[in-house]
Coordinates of C-alpha atoms in Angstrom, one line a residue:
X1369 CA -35.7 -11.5 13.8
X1370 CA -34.8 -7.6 13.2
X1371 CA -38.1 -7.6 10.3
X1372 CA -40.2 -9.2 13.2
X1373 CA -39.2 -7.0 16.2
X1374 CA -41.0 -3.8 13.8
X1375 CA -43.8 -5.2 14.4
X1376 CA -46.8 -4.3 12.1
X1377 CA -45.1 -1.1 10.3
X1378 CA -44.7 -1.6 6.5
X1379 CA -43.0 0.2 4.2
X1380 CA -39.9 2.4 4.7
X1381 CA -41.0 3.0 8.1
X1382 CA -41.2 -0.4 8.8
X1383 CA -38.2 -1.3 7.2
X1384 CA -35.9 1.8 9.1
X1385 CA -37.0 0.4 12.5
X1386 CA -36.5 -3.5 11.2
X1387 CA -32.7 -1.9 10.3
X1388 CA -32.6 -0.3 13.7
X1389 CA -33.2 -3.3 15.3
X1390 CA -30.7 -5.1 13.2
X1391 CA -28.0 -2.2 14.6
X1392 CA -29.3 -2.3 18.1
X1393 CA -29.0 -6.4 18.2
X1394 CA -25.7 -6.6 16.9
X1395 CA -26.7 -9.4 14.1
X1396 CA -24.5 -10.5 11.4
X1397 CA -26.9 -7.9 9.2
X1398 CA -25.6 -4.9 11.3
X1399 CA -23.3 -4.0 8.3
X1400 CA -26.0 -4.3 5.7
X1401 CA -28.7 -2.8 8.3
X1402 CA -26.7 0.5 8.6
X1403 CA -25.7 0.4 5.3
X1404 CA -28.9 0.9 4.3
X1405 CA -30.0 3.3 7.3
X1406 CA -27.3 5.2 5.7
X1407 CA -29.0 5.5 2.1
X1408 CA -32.3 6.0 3.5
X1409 CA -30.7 9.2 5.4
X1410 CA -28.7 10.4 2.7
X1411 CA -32.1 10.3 0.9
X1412 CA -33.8 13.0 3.3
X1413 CA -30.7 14.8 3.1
X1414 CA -29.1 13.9 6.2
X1415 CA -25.9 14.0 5.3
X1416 CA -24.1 14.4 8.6
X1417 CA -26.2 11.0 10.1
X1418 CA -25.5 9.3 6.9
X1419 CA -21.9 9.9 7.2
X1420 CA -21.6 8.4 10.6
X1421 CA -23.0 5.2 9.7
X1422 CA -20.8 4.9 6.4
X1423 CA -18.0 5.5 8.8
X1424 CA -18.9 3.5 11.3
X1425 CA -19.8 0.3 8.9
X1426 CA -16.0 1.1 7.4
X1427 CA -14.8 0.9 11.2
X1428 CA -16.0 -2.5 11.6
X1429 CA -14.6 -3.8 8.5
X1430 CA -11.1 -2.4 9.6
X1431 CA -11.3 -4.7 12.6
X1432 CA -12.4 -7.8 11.2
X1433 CA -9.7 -10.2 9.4
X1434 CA -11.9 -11.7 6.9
X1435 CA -13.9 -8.5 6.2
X1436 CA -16.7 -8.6 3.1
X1437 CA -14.8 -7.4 0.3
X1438 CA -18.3 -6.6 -1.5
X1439 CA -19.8 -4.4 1.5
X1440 CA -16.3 -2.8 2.0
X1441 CA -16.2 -1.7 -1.7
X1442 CA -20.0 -0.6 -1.2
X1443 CA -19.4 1.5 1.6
X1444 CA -16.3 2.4 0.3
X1445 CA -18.0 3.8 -3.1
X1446 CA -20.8 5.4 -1.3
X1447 CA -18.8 7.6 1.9
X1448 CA -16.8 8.5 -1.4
X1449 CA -19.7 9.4 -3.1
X1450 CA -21.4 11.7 -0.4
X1451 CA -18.1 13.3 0.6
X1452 CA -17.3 14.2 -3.1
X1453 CA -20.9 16.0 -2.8
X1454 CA -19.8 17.4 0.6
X1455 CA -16.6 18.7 -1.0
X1456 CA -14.8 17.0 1.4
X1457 CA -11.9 16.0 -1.0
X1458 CA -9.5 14.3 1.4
X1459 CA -12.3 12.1 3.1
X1460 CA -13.3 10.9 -0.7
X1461 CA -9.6 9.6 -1.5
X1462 CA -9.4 8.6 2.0
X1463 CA -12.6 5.9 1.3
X1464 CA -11.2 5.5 -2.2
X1465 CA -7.4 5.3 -2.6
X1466 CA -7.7 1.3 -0.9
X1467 CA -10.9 0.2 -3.3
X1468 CA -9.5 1.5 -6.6
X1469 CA -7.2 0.0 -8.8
X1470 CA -5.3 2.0 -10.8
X1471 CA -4.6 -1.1 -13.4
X1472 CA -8.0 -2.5 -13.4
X1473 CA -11.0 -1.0 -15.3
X1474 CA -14.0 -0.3 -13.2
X1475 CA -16.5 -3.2 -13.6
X1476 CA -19.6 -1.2 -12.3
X1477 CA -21.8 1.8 -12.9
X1478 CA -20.7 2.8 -9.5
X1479 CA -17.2 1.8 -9.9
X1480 CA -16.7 4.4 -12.8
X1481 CA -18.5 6.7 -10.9
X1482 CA -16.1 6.4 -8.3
X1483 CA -12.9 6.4 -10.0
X1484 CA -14.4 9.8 -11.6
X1485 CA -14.8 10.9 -7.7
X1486 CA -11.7 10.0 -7.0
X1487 CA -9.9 11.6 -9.8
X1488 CA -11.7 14.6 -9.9
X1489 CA -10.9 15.0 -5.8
X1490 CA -7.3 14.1 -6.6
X1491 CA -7.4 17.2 -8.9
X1492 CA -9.2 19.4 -6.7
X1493 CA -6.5 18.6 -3.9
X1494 CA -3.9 20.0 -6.2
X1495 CA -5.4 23.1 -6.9
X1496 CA -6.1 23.9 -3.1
X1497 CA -2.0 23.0 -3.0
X1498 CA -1.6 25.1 -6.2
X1499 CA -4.0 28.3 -4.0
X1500 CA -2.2 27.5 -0.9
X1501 CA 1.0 28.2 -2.7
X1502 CA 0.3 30.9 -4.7
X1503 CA -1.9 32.9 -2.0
X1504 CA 0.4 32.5 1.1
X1505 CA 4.1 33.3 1.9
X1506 CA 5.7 30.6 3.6
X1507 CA 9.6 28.9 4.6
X1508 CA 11.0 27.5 1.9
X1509 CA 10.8 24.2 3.2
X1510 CA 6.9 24.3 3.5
X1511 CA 6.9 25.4 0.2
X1512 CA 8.3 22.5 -1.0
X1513 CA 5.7 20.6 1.0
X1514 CA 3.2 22.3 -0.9
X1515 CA 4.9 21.9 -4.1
X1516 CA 5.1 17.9 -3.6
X1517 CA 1.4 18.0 -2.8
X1518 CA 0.1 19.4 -5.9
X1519 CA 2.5 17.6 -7.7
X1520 CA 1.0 14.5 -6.3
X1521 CA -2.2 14.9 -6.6
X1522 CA -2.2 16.0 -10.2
X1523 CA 0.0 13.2 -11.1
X1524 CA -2.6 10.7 -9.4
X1525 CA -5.6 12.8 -11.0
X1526 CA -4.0 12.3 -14.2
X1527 CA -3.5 8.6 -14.0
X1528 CA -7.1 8.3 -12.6
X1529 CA -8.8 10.2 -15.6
X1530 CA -6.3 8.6 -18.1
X1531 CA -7.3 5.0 -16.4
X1532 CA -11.2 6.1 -16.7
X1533 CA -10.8 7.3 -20.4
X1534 CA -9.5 3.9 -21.3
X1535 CA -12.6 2.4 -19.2
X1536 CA -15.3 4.7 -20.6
X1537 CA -13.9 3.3 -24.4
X1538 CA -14.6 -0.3 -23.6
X1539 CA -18.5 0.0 -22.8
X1540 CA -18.1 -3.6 -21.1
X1541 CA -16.0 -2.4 -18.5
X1542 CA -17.8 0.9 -17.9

């Protein structure tokens, strides 16, 4: 229905407006449809459009009960993926704190890709926490909120890398 509603446009062209259509019609490939809208707009660089749809597709997830583990892990991997570019450190664990687990190897290409996002954001957090604290005076008890931050995060990044060392040394798992 969505692929026949585009009419007599081939290509990517066609295949956009078929996804459109998919969105605008609400069908049971509105996940998949803006999934892919959102890789065909991260390719052109349009980063902030991208990142609308990633977050929308997770938004619809979060409200259904038997939600698609695949396309959540997907979308999960790929708003991680384009925030990590974005620097956007918090948004990447955000996507993929829930998707990772710590004590299971990646089973993917993108999966180790994404733990390494994930760790390396984990670390990046601390050392904003570690700037934070070392560039501004501050109570003592915000301080200590700092302090608990970066201790945090490097203790998470350090679990991630360690868990993606032990991955990257079994090429099955990586």
């Amino acid at each position: 229905e969505c692929r026949r509603k585009a009419g007599s446009l081939t290509g990517a062209q066609g295949a956009e407006v078929a996804y459109q259509n998919c969105v605008a019609l609400r069908t049971h490939f509105e996940k998949q449809a803006r999934y892919q809208l959102a890789q065909m707009l991260i390719a052109r660089d349009q980063q902030d459009q991208a990142e609308i749809e990633l977050d929308r597709i997770m938004n619809i997830l979060h409200h259904e009960q038997d939600a698609d583990p695949e396309m959540l892990e997907k979308t999960s991997f790929a708003l991680g993926a384009l925030s990590f570019r974005r620097g956007r450190f918090e948004k990447v664990k955000q996507a993929l704190e829930k998707v990772i687990d710590v004590d299971k190897p990646p089973t993917t290409p993108e999966g180790t890709l994404a733990r390494f996002h994930l760790a390396e954001s984990y670390h990046q957090l601390a050392l904003q926490a570690y700037r934070t604290l070392d560039e501004n005076k501050m109570p003592v008890e915000e301080t200590e909120n700092w302090q608990k931050r970066y201790a945090a995060n490097l203790t998470k990044a350090t679990s991630e890398y360690v868990s993606l060392a032990v991955a990257l040394d079994s090429p099955e798992t990586a």
